[in-house]
PDB file of C-alpha atoms and ligand atoms in Angstrom:
ATOM      1  CA  MET A   1     114.837 271.717  96.105  1.00  0.00           C
ATOM      2  CA  ALA A   2     118.135 273.443  95.704  1.00  0.00           C
ATOM      3  CA  VAL A   3     121.056 273.947  93.380  1.00  0.00           C
ATOM      4  CA  ARG A   4     124.061 272.436  95.122  1.00  0.00           C
ATOM      5  CA  GLU A   5     127.771 273.090  94.720  1.00  0.00           C
ATOM      6  CA  ILE A   6     129.439 270.736  92.223  1.00  0.00           C
ATOM      7  CA  LEU A   7     132.737 269.322  93.480  1.00  0.00           C
ATOM      8  CA  LYS A   8     135.724 269.703  91.178  1.00  0.00           C
ATOM      9  CA  MET A   9     138.454 267.235  90.275  1.00  0.00           C
ATOM     10  CA  GLY A  10     141.015 267.076  93.079  1.00  0.00           C
ATOM     11  CA  ASP A  11     138.362 266.754  95.772  1.00  0.00           C
ATOM     12  CA  PRO A  12     138.875 263.337  97.398  1.00  0.00           C
ATOM     13  CA  ARG A  13     135.103 262.853  97.699  1.00  0.00           C
ATOM     14  CA  LEU A  14     135.026 262.293  93.922  1.00  0.00           C
ATOM     15  CA  LEU A  15     137.308 259.276  94.307  1.00  0.00           C
ATOM     16  CA  ARG A  16     135.227 257.149  96.670  1.00  0.00           C
ATOM     17  CA  LEU A  17     133.376 253.922  95.932  1.00  0.00           C
ATOM     18  CA  ALA A  18     129.797 255.074  96.496  1.00  0.00           C
ATOM     19  CA  GLN A  19     127.527 253.216  98.924  1.00  0.00           C
ATOM     20  CA  LEU A  20     124.413 251.272  97.902  1.00  0.00           C
ATOM     21  CA  VAL A  21     121.072 252.973  98.489  1.00  0.00           C
ATOM     22  CA  THR A  22     119.185 250.730 100.925  1.00  0.00           C
ATOM     23  CA  ASP A  23     115.974 252.707 101.593  1.00  0.00           C
ATOM     24  CA  PHE A  24     113.691 253.630  98.686  1.00  0.00           C
ATOM     25  CA  ASP A  25     110.785 256.061  98.465  1.00  0.00           C
ATOM     26  CA  THR A  26     111.938 258.119 101.451  1.00  0.00           C
ATOM     27  CA  ASP A  27     111.637 261.900 101.803  1.00  0.00           C
ATOM     28  CA  GLU A  28     115.426 262.058 102.070  1.00  0.00           C
ATOM     29  CA  LEU A  29     115.968 260.200  98.787  1.00  0.00           C
ATOM     30  CA  HIS A  30     113.333 262.232  96.904  1.00  0.00           C
ATOM     31  CA  LEU A  31     114.911 265.468  98.172  1.00  0.00           C
ATOM     32  CA  LEU A  32     118.343 264.314  97.028  1.00  0.00           C
ATOM     33  CA  VAL A  33     116.959 263.454  93.559  1.00  0.00           C
ATOM     34  CA  SER A  34     115.312 266.843  93.305  1.00  0.00           C
ATOM     35  CA  ASP A  35     118.579 268.599  94.264  1.00  0.00           C
ATOM     36  CA  LEU A  36     120.513 266.559  91.697  1.00  0.00           C
ATOM     37  CA  LEU A  37     118.041 267.422  88.924  1.00  0.00           C
ATOM     38  CA  ASP A  38     117.991 271.118  89.889  1.00  0.00           C
ATOM     39  CA  THR A  39     121.793 271.211  89.927  1.00  0.00           C
ATOM     40  CA  MET A  40     122.090 269.371  86.594  1.00  0.00           C
ATOM     41  CA  HIS A  41     119.622 271.717  84.890  1.00  0.00           C
ATOM     42  CA  ALA A  42     121.200 274.863  86.382  1.00  0.00           C
ATOM     43  CA  ALA A  43     124.566 273.761  84.964  1.00  0.00           C
ATOM     44  CA  ASN A  44     123.042 272.717  81.615  1.00  0.00           C
ATOM     45  CA  GLY A  45     124.507 269.251  82.095  1.00  0.00           C
ATOM     46  CA  ALA A  46     123.719 265.981  80.352  1.00  0.00           C
ATOM     47  CA  GLY A  47     123.943 264.117  83.645  1.00  0.00           C
ATOM     48  CA  LEU A  48     125.057 264.321  87.254  1.00  0.00           C
ATOM     49  CA  ALA A  49     126.075 261.779  89.890  1.00  0.00           C
ATOM     50  CA  ALA A  50     125.454 262.060  93.645  1.00  0.00           C
ATOM     51  CA  PRO A  51     129.198 262.044  94.492  1.00  0.00           C
ATOM     52  CA  GLN A  52     129.547 265.245  92.433  1.00  0.00           C
ATOM     53  CA  ILE A  53     127.511 267.073  95.080  1.00  0.00           C
ATOM     54  CA  GLY A  54     129.361 265.304  97.882  1.00  0.00           C
ATOM     55  CA  VAL A  55     126.764 262.592  98.548  1.00  0.00           C
ATOM     56  CA  ASP A  56     128.300 259.137  98.894  1.00  0.00           C
ATOM     57  CA  LEU A  57     125.483 257.106  97.326  1.00  0.00           C
ATOM     58  CA  GLN A  58     124.965 255.092  94.125  1.00  0.00           C
ATOM     59  CA  LEU A  59     122.591 257.485  92.425  1.00  0.00           C
ATOM     60  CA  VAL A  60     122.832 259.237  89.052  1.00  0.00           C
ATOM     61  CA  VAL A  61     120.517 261.408  86.972  1.00  0.00           C
ATOM     62  CA  PHE A  62     120.835 261.972  83.240  1.00  0.00           C
ATOM     63  CA  GLY A  63     118.921 262.858  80.120  1.00  0.00           C
ATOM     64  CA  THR A  64     116.754 265.817  79.322  1.00  0.00           C
ATOM     65  CA  GLY A  65     114.313 264.169  76.921  1.00  0.00           C
ATOM     66  CA  GLU A  66     115.431 266.777  74.347  1.00  0.00           C
ATOM     67  CA  PRO A  67     117.616 266.136  71.283  1.00  0.00           C
ATOM     68  CA  ASN A  68     121.300 266.652  72.094  1.00  0.00           C
ATOM     69  CA  PRO A  69     122.947 269.315  69.905  1.00  0.00           C
ATOM     70  CA  ARG A  70     126.085 267.199  69.654  1.00  0.00           C
ATOM     71  CA  TYR A  71     124.126 264.189  68.372  1.00  0.00           C
ATOM     72  CA  PRO A  72     121.161 265.764  66.576  1.00  0.00           C
ATOM     73  CA  GLU A  73     120.187 262.550  64.816  1.00  0.00           C
ATOM     74  CA  ALA A  74     120.372 260.374  67.946  1.00  0.00           C
ATOM     75  CA  PRO A  75     117.140 259.667  69.828  1.00  0.00           C
ATOM     76  CA  PRO A  76     116.889 261.912  72.906  1.00  0.00           C
ATOM     77  CA  VAL A  77     118.009 260.360  76.173  1.00  0.00           C
ATOM     78  CA  PRO A  78     114.963 260.083  78.458  1.00  0.00           C
ATOM     79  CA  ARG A  79     115.229 261.894  81.764  1.00  0.00           C
ATOM     80  CA  THR A  80     116.261 259.116  84.125  1.00  0.00           C
ATOM     81  CA  VAL A  81     116.944 258.735  87.828  1.00  0.00           C
ATOM     82  CA  LEU A  82     118.981 255.554  88.318  1.00  0.00           C
ATOM     83  CA  VAL A  83     119.769 254.037  91.709  1.00  0.00           C
ATOM     84  CA  ASN A  84     122.295 251.233  92.371  1.00  0.00           C
ATOM     85  CA  PRO A  85     123.129 250.808  88.669  1.00  0.00           C
ATOM     86  CA  VAL A  86     124.843 247.815  87.092  1.00  0.00           C
ATOM     87  CA  ILE A  87     126.273 248.084  83.563  1.00  0.00           C
ATOM     88  CA  THR A  88     126.910 245.112  81.295  1.00  0.00           C
ATOM     89  CA  PRO A  89     128.790 245.780  78.029  1.00  0.00           C
ATOM     90  CA  LEU A  90     127.073 244.022  75.111  1.00  0.00           C
ATOM     91  CA  PRO A  91     128.558 242.669  71.875  1.00  0.00           C
ATOM     92  CA  ASN A  92     127.670 244.616  68.780  1.00  0.00           C
ATOM     93  CA  LEU A  93     125.132 243.103  66.429  1.00  0.00           C
ATOM     94  CA  VAL A  94     127.424 242.901  63.399  1.00  0.00           C
ATOM     95  CA  ASP A  95     130.275 240.614  64.448  1.00  0.00           C
ATOM     96  CA  GLY A  96     129.522 239.763  68.079  1.00  0.00           C
ATOM     97  CA  ASN A  97     132.564 241.622  69.405  1.00  0.00           C
ATOM     98  CA  LEU A  98     132.571 244.226  72.157  1.00  0.00           C
ATOM     99  CA  LEU A  99     132.861 247.468  70.247  1.00  0.00           C
ATOM    100  CA  GLU A 100     134.409 250.619  71.679  1.00  0.00           C
ATOM    101  CA  VAL A 101     133.727 254.009  70.202  1.00  0.00           C
ATOM    102  CA  SER A 102     135.552 257.258  70.912  1.00  0.00           C
ATOM    103  CA  ASP A 103     133.961 260.672  71.182  1.00  0.00           C
ATOM    104  CA  TRP A 104     134.284 263.978  72.995  1.00  0.00           C
ATOM    105  CA  GLU A 105     133.284 264.204  76.644  1.00  0.00           C
ATOM    106  CA  GLY A 106     133.277 266.873  79.269  1.00  0.00           C
ATOM    107  CA  CYS A 107     132.352 266.835  82.930  1.00  0.00           C
ATOM    108  CA  LEU A 108     130.871 269.404  85.281  1.00  0.00           C
ATOM    109  CA  SER A 109     133.590 268.388  87.790  1.00  0.00           C
ATOM    110  CA  VAL A 110     136.299 269.106  85.188  1.00  0.00           C
ATOM    111  CA  PRO A 111     135.129 272.494  83.879  1.00  0.00           C
ATOM    112  CA  GLY A 112     136.468 274.001  80.685  1.00  0.00           C
ATOM    113  CA  LEU A 113     138.070 270.840  79.316  1.00  0.00           C
ATOM    114  CA  ARG A 114     137.175 268.144  76.788  1.00  0.00           C
ATOM    115  CA  ALA A 115     138.777 264.896  75.704  1.00  0.00           C
ATOM    116  CA  ILE A 116     138.205 262.002  73.362  1.00  0.00           C
ATOM    117  CA  VAL A 117     137.123 259.084  75.559  1.00  0.00           C
ATOM    118  CA  PRO A 118     136.596 255.443  74.529  1.00  0.00           C
ATOM    119  CA  ARG A 119     133.353 253.812  75.721  1.00  0.00           C
ATOM    120  CA  PHE A 120     131.445 250.635  74.967  1.00  0.00           C
ATOM    121  CA  GLU A 121     129.105 251.285  72.055  1.00  0.00           C
ATOM    122  CA  ARG A 122     126.280 249.112  73.391  1.00  0.00           C
ATOM    123  CA  ILE A 123     125.343 248.277  76.978  1.00  0.00           C
ATOM    124  CA  ARG A 124     122.584 246.949  79.160  1.00  0.00           C
ATOM    125  CA  TYR A 125     121.987 248.838  82.367  1.00  0.00           C
ATOM    126  CA  THR A 126     119.853 247.824  85.284  1.00  0.00           C
ATOM    127  CA  GLY A 127     118.990 249.467  88.580  1.00  0.00           C
ATOM    128  CA  PHE A 128     116.032 251.060  90.308  1.00  0.00           C
ATOM    129  CA  ASP A 129     114.089 254.275  90.263  1.00  0.00           C
ATOM    130  CA  PRO A 130     113.717 256.196  93.559  1.00  0.00           C
ATOM    131  CA  PHE A 131     110.515 254.278  94.344  1.00  0.00           C
ATOM    132  CA  GLY A 132     112.373 250.949  94.126  1.00  0.00           C
ATOM    133  CA  ASP A 133     110.870 249.922  90.782  1.00  0.00           C
ATOM    134  CA  PRO A 134     113.342 248.153  88.493  1.00  0.00           C
ATOM    135  CA  ILE A 135     114.901 249.763  85.400  1.00  0.00           C
ATOM    136  CA  ASP A 136     116.329 247.505  82.672  1.00  0.00           C
ATOM    137  CA  ARG A 137     117.399 249.025  79.347  1.00  0.00           C
ATOM    138  CA  THR A 138     119.602 248.097  76.409  1.00  0.00           C
ATOM    139  CA  VAL A 139     121.000 251.215  74.737  1.00  0.00           C
ATOM    140  CA  ASP A 140     123.762 252.353  72.416  1.00  0.00           C
ATOM    141  CA  GLY A 141     125.521 255.460  71.174  1.00  0.00           C
ATOM    142  CA  PHE A 142     125.235 258.703  73.116  1.00  0.00           C
ATOM    143  CA  HIS A 143     122.779 257.230  75.641  1.00  0.00           C
ATOM    144  CA  ALA A 144     125.266 254.435  76.417  1.00  0.00           C
ATOM    145  CA  ARG A 145     128.106 256.967  76.685  1.00  0.00           C
ATOM    146  CA  VAL A 146     126.243 259.169  79.168  1.00  0.00           C
ATOM    147  CA  VAL A 147     125.344 256.196  81.385  1.00  0.00           C
ATOM    148  CA  GLN A 148     128.938 254.934  81.417  1.00  0.00           C
ATOM    149  CA  HIS A 149     130.265 258.416  82.226  1.00  0.00           C
ATOM    150  CA  GLU A 150     127.810 258.975  85.092  1.00  0.00           C
ATOM    151  CA  CYS A 151     128.212 255.498  86.578  1.00  0.00           C
ATOM    152  CA  ASP A 152     132.000 255.925  86.523  1.00  0.00           C
ATOM    153  CA  HIS A 153     131.473 258.685  89.123  1.00  0.00           C
ATOM    154  CA  LEU A 154     130.149 255.967  91.473  1.00  0.00           C
ATOM    155  CA  ILE A 155     133.462 254.111  91.379  1.00  0.00           C
ATOM    156  CA  GLY A 156     135.657 257.184  91.726  1.00  0.00           C
ATOM    157  CA  MET A 157     136.482 257.407  88.016  1.00  0.00           C
ATOM    158  CA  LEU A 158     136.594 260.748  86.222  1.00  0.00           C
ATOM    159  CA  TYR A 159     136.798 260.762  82.431  1.00  0.00           C
ATOM    160  CA  PRO A 160     140.459 261.951  82.303  1.00  0.00           C
ATOM    161  CA  MET A 161     141.325 258.575  83.864  1.00  0.00           C
ATOM    162  CA  ARG A 162     139.849 256.910  80.742  1.00  0.00           C
ATOM    163  CA  VAL A 163     141.738 259.042  78.219  1.00  0.00           C
ATOM    164  CA  ARG A 164     144.242 257.121  76.098  1.00  0.00           C
ATOM    165  CA  ASP A 165     145.251 259.770  73.549  1.00  0.00           C
ATOM    166  CA  PHE A 166     146.318 262.871  75.464  1.00  0.00           C
ATOM    167  CA  SER A 167     146.896 264.741  72.206  1.00  0.00           C
ATOM    168  CA  ARG A 168     143.100 264.966  72.119  1.00  0.00           C
ATOM    169  CA  PHE A 169     142.587 266.468  75.569  1.00  0.00           C
ATOM    170  CA  GLY A 170     142.305 270.221  75.885  1.00  0.00           C
ATOM    171  CA  PHE A 171     140.393 273.367  76.661  1.00  0.00           C
ATOM    172  CA  THR A 172     136.944 273.633  75.139  1.00  0.00           C
ATOM    173  CA  SER A 173     137.544 277.245  74.092  1.00  0.00           C
ATOM    174  CA  VAL A 174     140.641 276.178  72.130  1.00  0.00           C
ATOM    175  CA  LEU A 175     139.274 272.923  70.722  1.00  0.00           C
ATOM    176  CA  PHE A 176     135.959 274.455  69.644  1.00  0.00           C
ATOM    177  CA  PRO A 177     136.664 278.159  69.043  1.00  0.00           C
ATOM    178  CA  GLY A 178     133.657 280.265  68.248  1.00  0.00           C
ATOM    179  CA  LEU A 179     131.188 277.671  69.424  1.00  0.00           C
ATOM    180  CA  ASP A 180     129.045 278.025  72.472  1.00  0.00           C
ATOM    181  CA  ALA A 181     130.462 275.478  74.855  1.00  0.00           C
ATOM    182  CA  PRO A 182     128.729 272.176  74.255  1.00  0.00           C
ATOM    183  CA  GLU A 183     127.014 270.695  77.268  1.00  0.00           C
ATOM    184  CA  ASP A 184     129.067 269.096  79.979  1.00  0.00           C
ATOM    185  CA  ASP A 185     128.281 265.587  81.059  1.00  0.00           C
TER     186      ASP A 185
HETATM  187 NI1   NI B   1     131.012 263.845  84.945  1.00  0.00          NI
END
């Protein structure tokens, strides 16, 4: 168990296509999960992906099980360890179209900054827990946003690459003066 260094944007290791995890329920994998969770909690993050600590594997952790101060009315995101994830965008229930929603995001690999980022409003995600048991959830809102952000790290995508309106990209201290910095994703 250890808090690991979080790589920052510009490091080429954040741009790789991460490798599939092939061996489940190993000491090595459980140690990696424990380091990811320790590092996420130490940084007060909403999620963390293995590439952010320099590990080239398809593994993300997210969720604290606590209400998020930015989305106080949203159900808390359960603490989740997700291996080899696959995301499927789902049509919204009103008109059957894929709906995108835009909201503020930050990233522990892009410290001090925030931007408005479009994401699918509703998704299904599948994958495995570290023991190899399947995970299959349909989620929306903040939960869906966090999963999309974290899984982007597994394909070398950082949220600034998703920004469309650069007039809404800036320093947290300027965008939200007087506030404690909201959590980074
Ligand atoms: Ni991030």
